[in-house]
Amino acid sequence: MAQTLTAAYRERLQSGALKPDAAQEAGVRALARLEDELNAASEPSFGLSFFKRPKSLRGVYLWGPVGCGK
């Protein structure tokens, strides 16, 4: 299985490639939520769900000043 976004972020923090940053951590949490929802939506489901409209997912909007690591 591919590495999750949260695991990749923590790995880079531990290696020193990234410095701890509260705003980046909040961004990673938001993106990890979306990652989980996308993975759940891609799982096959059977039964009457074939006739149902797919659930809309809530995206992520990242913003901040230049150089803040978006």
mmCIF file of N, CA, C and O in Angstrom:
data_model
loop_
_atom_site.group_PDB
_atom_site.id
_atom_site.type_symbol
_atom_site.label_atom_id
_atom_site.label_comp_id
_atom_site.label_asym_id
_atom_site.label_seq_id
_atom_site.Cartn_x
_atom_site.Cartn_y
_atom_site.Cartn_z
ATOM 1 N N MET A 1 0.840 -1.184 0.000
ATOM 2 C CA MET A 1 0.000 0.000 0.000
ATOM 3 C C MET A 1 0.885 1.247 0.000
ATOM 4 O O MET A 1 1.956 1.269 0.586
ATOM 5 N N ALA A 2 0.422 2.282 -0.636
ATOM 6 C CA ALA A 2 1.173 3.528 -0.709
ATOM 7 C C ALA A 2 1.200 4.204 0.664
ATOM 8 O O ALA A 2 0.309 4.021 1.487
ATOM 9 N N GLN A 3 2.215 4.986 0.873
ATOM 10 C CA GLN A 3 2.378 5.708 2.127
ATOM 11 C C GLN A 3 1.334 6.817 2.217
ATOM 12 O O GLN A 3 1.067 7.515 1.246
ATOM 13 N N THR A 4 0.750 6.987 3.402
ATOM 14 C CA THR A 4 -0.242 8.046 3.572
ATOM 15 C C THR A 4 0.452 9.398 3.640
ATOM 16 O O THR A 4 1.653 9.496 3.930
ATOM 17 N N LEU A 5 -0.311 10.434 3.384
ATOM 18 C CA LEU A 5 0.212 11.792 3.437
ATOM 19 C C LEU A 5 0.750 12.126 4.830
ATOM 20 O O LEU A 5 1.825 12.707 4.969
ATOM 21 N N THR A 6 0.012 11.731 5.851
ATOM 22 C CA THR A 6 0.431 12.005 7.230
ATOM 23 C C THR A 6 1.746 11.300 7.548
ATOM 24 O O THR A 6 2.641 11.897 8.161
ATOM 25 N N ALA A 7 1.887 10.056 7.125
ATOM 26 C CA ALA A 7 3.130 9.314 7.377
ATOM 27 C C ALA A 7 4.295 9.956 6.642
ATOM 28 O O ALA A 7 5.396 10.066 7.195
ATOM 29 N N ALA A 8 4.071 10.396 5.406
ATOM 30 C CA ALA A 8 5.141 11.050 4.647
ATOM 31 C C ALA A 8 5.561 12.357 5.312
ATOM 32 O O ALA A 8 6.758 12.673 5.390
ATOM 33 N N TYR A 9 4.596 13.112 5.814
ATOM 34 C CA TYR A 9 4.898 14.377 6.502
ATOM 35 C C TYR A 9 5.724 14.115 7.770
ATOM 36 O O TYR A 9 6.749 14.758 7.999
ATOM 37 N N ARG A 10 5.290 13.144 8.562
ATOM 38 C CA ARG A 10 6.025 12.824 9.800
ATOM 39 C C ARG A 10 7.444 12.327 9.502
ATOM 40 O O ARG A 10 8.386 12.659 10.223
ATOM 41 N N GLU A 11 7.583 11.551 8.441
ATOM 42 C CA GLU A 11 8.903 11.049 8.056
ATOM 43 C C GLU A 11 9.845 12.213 7.712
ATOM 44 O O GLU A 11 11.002 12.222 8.106
ATOM 45 N N ARG A 12 9.331 13.182 6.992
ATOM 46 C CA ARG A 12 10.148 14.339 6.616
ATOM 47 C C ARG A 12 10.477 15.218 7.820
ATOM 48 O O ARG A 12 11.539 15.816 7.883
ATOM 49 N N LEU A 13 9.564 15.295 8.783
ATOM 50 C CA LEU A 13 9.851 16.026 10.014
ATOM 51 C C LEU A 13 10.986 15.347 10.775
ATOM 52 O O LEU A 13 11.920 16.009 11.245
ATOM 53 N N GLN A 14 10.906 14.024 10.897
ATOM 54 C CA GLN A 14 11.923 13.272 11.641
ATOM 55 C C GLN A 14 13.282 13.331 10.966
ATOM 56 O O GLN A 14 14.305 13.340 11.639
ATOM 57 N N SER A 15 13.297 13.378 9.639
ATOM 58 C CA SER A 15 14.574 13.411 8.922
ATOM 59 C C SER A 15 15.189 14.807 8.905
ATOM 60 O O SER A 15 16.348 14.963 8.528
ATOM 61 N N GLY A 16 14.408 15.810 9.291
ATOM 62 C CA GLY A 16 14.916 17.174 9.285
ATOM 63 C C GLY A 16 14.704 17.895 7.966
ATOM 64 O O GLY A 16 15.120 19.049 7.811
ATOM 65 N N ALA A 17 14.049 17.237 7.016
ATOM 66 C CA ALA A 17 13.782 17.874 5.723
ATOM 67 C C ALA A 17 12.771 19.006 5.873
ATOM 68 O O ALA A 17 12.783 19.952 5.093
ATOM 69 N N LEU A 18 11.895 18.887 6.872
ATOM 70 C CA LEU A 18 10.921 19.932 7.179
ATOM 71 C C LEU A 18 11.057 20.323 8.634
ATOM 72 O O LEU A 18 11.423 19.500 9.478
ATOM 73 N N LYS A 19 10.735 21.575 8.920
ATOM 74 C CA LYS A 19 10.694 22.051 10.303
ATOM 75 C C LYS A 19 9.241 22.048 10.754
ATOM 76 O O LYS A 19 8.340 22.313 9.956
ATOM 77 N N PRO A 20 8.997 21.748 12.044
ATOM 78 C CA PRO A 20 7.617 21.758 12.538
ATOM 79 C C PRO A 20 6.961 23.118 12.298
ATOM 80 O O PRO A 20 7.562 24.168 12.529
ATOM 81 N N ASP A 21 5.739 23.093 11.801
ATOM 82 C CA ASP A 21 5.002 24.308 11.504
ATOM 83 C C ASP A 21 3.523 24.023 11.735
ATOM 84 O O ASP A 21 2.963 23.112 11.118
ATOM 85 N N ALA A 22 2.886 24.782 12.615
ATOM 86 C CA ALA A 22 1.487 24.539 12.973
ATOM 87 C C ALA A 22 0.556 24.678 11.767
ATOM 88 O O ALA A 22 -0.384 23.899 11.612
ATOM 89 N N ALA A 23 0.801 25.662 10.910
ATOM 90 C CA ALA A 23 -0.059 25.866 9.743
ATOM 91 C C ALA A 23 0.078 24.703 8.760
ATOM 92 O O ALA A 23 -0.916 24.236 8.202
ATOM 93 N N GLN A 24 1.302 24.228 8.555
ATOM 94 C CA GLN A 24 1.486 23.084 7.661
ATOM 95 C C GLN A 24 0.833 21.839 8.238
ATOM 96 O O GLN A 24 0.233 21.048 7.508
ATOM 97 N N GLU A 25 0.934 21.669 9.541
ATOM 98 C CA GLU A 25 0.310 20.508 10.168
ATOM 99 C C GLU A 25 -1.206 20.556 10.001
ATOM 100 O O GLU A 25 -1.840 19.533 9.725
ATOM 101 N N ALA A 26 -1.804 21.726 10.126
ATOM 102 C CA ALA A 26 -3.250 21.867 9.908
ATOM 103 C C ALA A 26 -3.594 21.534 8.457
ATOM 104 O O ALA A 26 -4.617 20.885 8.187
ATOM 105 N N GLY A 27 -2.762 21.951 7.532
ATOM 106 C CA GLY A 27 -2.976 21.624 6.122
ATOM 107 C C GLY A 27 -2.886 20.136 5.862
ATOM 108 O O GLY A 27 -3.692 19.571 5.108
ATOM 109 N N VAL A 28 -1.922 19.487 6.490
ATOM 110 C CA VAL A 28 -1.768 18.035 6.337
ATOM 111 C C VAL A 28 -2.987 17.310 6.886
ATOM 112 O O VAL A 28 -3.480 16.361 6.279
ATOM 113 N N ARG A 29 -3.517 17.783 8.027
ATOM 114 C CA ARG A 29 -4.723 17.151 8.595
ATOM 115 C C ARG A 29 -5.908 17.287 7.636
ATOM 116 O O ARG A 29 -6.659 16.329 7.424
ATOM 117 N N ALA A 30 -6.070 18.467 7.044
ATOM 118 C CA ALA A 30 -7.179 18.677 6.098
ATOM 119 C C ALA A 30 -7.008 17.793 4.868
ATOM 120 O O ALA A 30 -7.971 17.186 4.391
ATOM 121 N N LEU A 31 -5.797 17.714 4.344
ATOM 122 C CA LEU A 31 -5.544 16.878 3.175
ATOM 123 C C LEU A 31 -5.677 15.397 3.511
ATOM 124 O O LEU A 31 -6.136 14.609 2.678
ATOM 125 N N ALA A 32 -5.298 15.007 4.725
ATOM 126 C CA ALA A 32 -5.433 13.605 5.143
ATOM 127 C C ALA A 32 -6.908 13.223 5.241
ATOM 128 O O ALA A 32 -7.292 12.104 4.878
ATOM 129 N N ARG A 33 -7.747 14.154 5.704
ATOM 130 C CA ARG A 33 -9.185 13.897 5.744
ATOM 131 C C ARG A 33 -9.712 13.636 4.336
ATOM 132 O O ARG A 33 -10.435 12.685 4.092
ATOM 133 N N LEU A 34 -9.303 14.485 3.390
ATOM 134 C CA LEU A 34 -9.722 14.308 2.008
ATOM 135 C C LEU A 34 -9.181 13.002 1.434
ATOM 136 O O LEU A 34 -9.886 12.281 0.729
ATOM 137 N N GLU A 35 -7.940 12.681 1.759
ATOM 138 C CA GLU A 35 -7.335 11.414 1.310
ATOM 139 C C GLU A 35 -8.172 10.226 1.785
ATOM 140 O O GLU A 35 -8.468 9.316 1.011
ATOM 141 N N ASP A 36 -8.590 10.249 3.046
ATOM 142 C CA ASP A 36 -9.411 9.167 3.598
ATOM 143 C C ASP A 36 -10.756 9.074 2.885
ATOM 144 O O ASP A 36 -11.225 7.980 2.562
ATOM 145 N N GLU A 37 -11.388 10.235 2.635
ATOM 146 C CA GLU A 37 -12.683 10.236 1.964
ATOM 147 C C GLU A 37 -12.569 9.728 0.529
ATOM 148 O O GLU A 37 -13.431 8.984 0.055
ATOM 149 N N LEU A 38 -11.520 10.123 -0.177
ATOM 150 C CA LEU A 38 -11.324 9.649 -1.544
ATOM 151 C C LEU A 38 -11.067 8.151 -1.583
ATOM 152 O O LEU A 38 -11.585 7.448 -2.455
ATOM 153 N N ASN A 39 -10.277 7.666 -0.638
ATOM 154 C CA ASN A 39 -10.019 6.218 -0.581
ATOM 155 C C ASN A 39 -11.300 5.450 -0.280
ATOM 156 O O ASN A 39 -11.547 4.399 -0.864
ATOM 157 N N ALA A 40 -12.129 5.973 0.621
ATOM 158 C CA ALA A 40 -13.387 5.311 0.957
ATOM 159 C C ALA A 40 -14.349 5.346 -0.229
ATOM 160 O O ALA A 40 -15.077 4.375 -0.466
ATOM 161 N N ALA A 41 -14.351 6.434 -0.977
ATOM 162 C CA ALA A 41 -15.259 6.563 -2.115
ATOM 163 C C ALA A 41 -14.871 5.628 -3.257
ATOM 164 O O ALA A 41 -15.722 5.233 -4.050
ATOM 165 N N SER A 42 -13.607 5.271 -3.340
ATOM 166 C CA SER A 42 -13.164 4.410 -4.434
ATOM 167 C C SER A 42 -13.372 2.930 -4.152
ATOM 168 O O SER A 42 -13.200 2.105 -5.037
ATOM 169 N N GLU A 43 -13.768 2.586 -2.924
ATOM 170 C CA GLU A 43 -14.013 1.188 -2.591
ATOM 171 C C GLU A 43 -15.298 0.737 -3.277
ATOM 172 O O GLU A 43 -16.300 1.454 -3.261
ATOM 173 N N PRO A 44 -15.281 -0.431 -3.888
ATOM 174 C CA PRO A 44 -16.489 -0.893 -4.584
ATOM 175 C C PRO A 44 -17.615 -1.195 -3.600
ATOM 176 O O PRO A 44 -17.375 -1.672 -2.499
ATOM 177 N N SER A 45 -18.806 -0.851 -4.005
ATOM 178 C CA SER A 45 -19.978 -1.195 -3.199
ATOM 179 C C SER A 45 -20.995 -1.862 -4.110
ATOM 180 O O SER A 45 -21.068 -1.574 -5.299
ATOM 181 N N PHE A 46 -21.775 -2.756 -3.549
ATOM 182 C CA PHE A 46 -22.707 -3.537 -4.343
ATOM 183 C C PHE A 46 -24.134 -3.253 -3.888
ATOM 184 O O PHE A 46 -24.366 -2.596 -2.890
ATOM 185 N N GLY A 47 -25.075 -3.755 -4.640
ATOM 186 C CA GLY A 47 -26.477 -3.579 -4.272
ATOM 187 C C GLY A 47 -27.088 -2.401 -4.991
ATOM 188 O O GLY A 47 -26.737 -2.072 -6.117
ATOM 189 N N LEU A 48 -27.998 -1.743 -4.329
ATOM 190 C CA LEU A 48 -28.727 -0.638 -4.935
ATOM 191 C C LEU A 48 -27.895 0.626 -5.083
ATOM 192 O O LEU A 48 -28.344 1.597 -5.679
ATOM 193 N N SER A 49 -26.691 0.633 -4.546
ATOM 194 C CA SER A 49 -25.847 1.822 -4.634
ATOM 195 C C SER A 49 -25.503 2.157 -6.087
ATOM 196 O O SER A 49 -25.118 3.282 -6.397
ATOM 197 N N PHE A 50 -25.672 1.200 -6.993
ATOM 198 C CA PHE A 50 -25.414 1.448 -8.403
ATOM 199 C C PHE A 50 -26.341 2.531 -8.941
ATOM 200 O O PHE A 50 -25.989 3.296 -9.821
ATOM 201 N N PHE A 51 -27.542 2.620 -8.371
ATOM 202 C CA PHE A 51 -28.531 3.579 -8.849
ATOM 203 C C PHE A 51 -28.491 4.902 -8.090
ATOM 204 O O PHE A 51 -29.180 5.838 -8.453
ATOM 205 N N LYS A 52 -27.706 4.976 -7.058
ATOM 206 C CA LYS A 52 -27.633 6.197 -6.253
ATOM 207 C C LYS A 52 -26.591 7.160 -6.823
ATOM 208 O O LYS A 52 -25.606 6.740 -7.414
ATOM 209 N N ARG A 53 -26.833 8.422 -6.590
ATOM 210 C CA ARG A 53 -25.875 9.449 -6.989
ATOM 211 C C ARG A 53 -24.667 9.381 -6.058
ATOM 212 O O ARG A 53 -24.826 9.249 -4.838
ATOM 213 N N PRO A 54 -23.445 9.471 -6.598
ATOM 214 C CA PRO A 54 -22.265 9.414 -5.728
ATOM 215 C C PRO A 54 -22.258 10.572 -4.729
ATOM 216 O O PRO A 54 -22.720 11.670 -5.036
ATOM 217 N N LYS A 55 -21.748 10.302 -3.555
ATOM 218 C CA LYS A 55 -21.670 11.315 -2.509
ATOM 219 C C LYS A 55 -20.655 12.388 -2.917
ATOM 220 O O LYS A 55 -19.555 12.075 -3.365
ATOM 221 N N SER A 56 -21.045 13.641 -2.764
ATOM 222 C CA SER A 56 -20.122 14.746 -3.040
ATOM 223 C C SER A 56 -19.109 14.846 -1.909
ATOM 224 O O SER A 56 -19.464 14.730 -0.739
ATOM 225 N N LEU A 57 -17.872 15.069 -2.277
ATOM 226 C CA LEU A 57 -16.816 15.203 -1.278
ATOM 227 C C LEU A 57 -16.475 16.669 -1.090
ATOM 228 O O LEU A 57 -16.536 17.465 -2.029
ATOM 229 N N ARG A 58 -16.116 17.022 0.118
ATOM 230 C CA ARG A 58 -15.712 18.387 0.438
ATOM 231 C C ARG A 58 -14.210 18.503 0.195
ATOM 232 O O ARG A 58 -13.419 17.760 0.763
ATOM 233 N N GLY A 59 -13.828 19.425 -0.658
ATOM 234 C CA GLY A 59 -12.421 19.603 -0.998
ATOM 235 C C GLY A 59 -11.654 20.373 0.060
ATOM 236 O O GLY A 59 -12.150 20.636 1.154
ATOM 237 N N VAL A 60 -10.436 20.751 -0.273
ATOM 238 C CA VAL A 60 -9.557 21.493 0.628
ATOM 239 C C VAL A 60 -9.065 22.734 -0.102
ATOM 240 O O VAL A 60 -8.663 22.654 -1.264
ATOM 241 N N TYR A 61 -9.101 23.862 0.566
ATOM 242 C CA TYR A 61 -8.605 25.116 0.015
ATOM 243 C C TYR A 61 -7.449 25.575 0.898
ATOM 244 O O TYR A 61 -7.631 25.833 2.088
ATOM 245 N N LEU A 62 -6.267 25.651 0.326
ATOM 246 C CA LEU A 62 -5.084 26.097 1.068
ATOM 247 C C LEU A 62 -4.767 27.525 0.671
ATOM 248 O O LEU A 62 -4.742 27.852 -0.508
ATOM 249 N N TRP A 63 -4.496 28.368 1.661
ATOM 250 C CA TRP A 63 -4.145 29.751 1.369
ATOM 251 C C TRP A 63 -3.125 30.222 2.395
ATOM 252 O O TRP A 63 -2.972 29.646 3.451
ATOM 253 N N GLY A 64 -2.433 31.276 2.065
ATOM 254 C CA GLY A 64 -1.452 31.850 2.980
ATOM 255 C C GLY A 64 -0.464 32.692 2.197
ATOM 256 O O GLY A 64 -0.474 32.718 0.965
ATOM 257 N N PRO A 65 0.399 33.388 2.897
ATOM 258 C CA PRO A 65 1.366 34.256 2.240
ATOM 259 C C PRO A 65 2.414 33.465 1.458
ATOM 260 O O PRO A 65 2.615 32.272 1.680
ATOM 261 N N VAL A 66 3.059 34.145 0.559
ATOM 262 C CA VAL A 66 4.139 33.545 -0.223
ATOM 263 C C VAL A 66 5.214 33.044 0.727
ATOM 264 O O VAL A 66 5.573 33.699 1.702
ATOM 265 N N GLY A 67 5.727 31.843 0.445
ATOM 266 C CA GLY A 67 6.818 31.291 1.237
ATOM 267 C C GLY A 67 6.398 30.566 2.495
ATOM 268 O O GLY A 67 7.244 30.161 3.285
ATOM 269 N N CYS A 68 5.103 30.364 2.677
ATOM 270 C CA CYS A 68 4.668 29.705 3.918
ATOM 271 C C CYS A 68 4.594 28.185 3.786
ATOM 272 O O CYS A 68 4.242 27.499 4.727
ATOM 273 N N GLY A 69 4.899 27.639 2.615
ATOM 274 C CA GLY A 69 4.971 26.194 2.472
ATOM 275 C C GLY A 69 3.668 25.521 2.117
ATOM 276 O O GLY A 69 3.421 24.412 2.558
ATOM 277 N N LYS A 70 2.845 26.171 1.347
ATOM 278 C CA LYS A 70 1.604 25.529 0.909
ATOM 279 C C LYS A 70 1.937 24.409 -0.022
ATOM 280 O O LYS A 70 1.321 23.516 -0.284
#
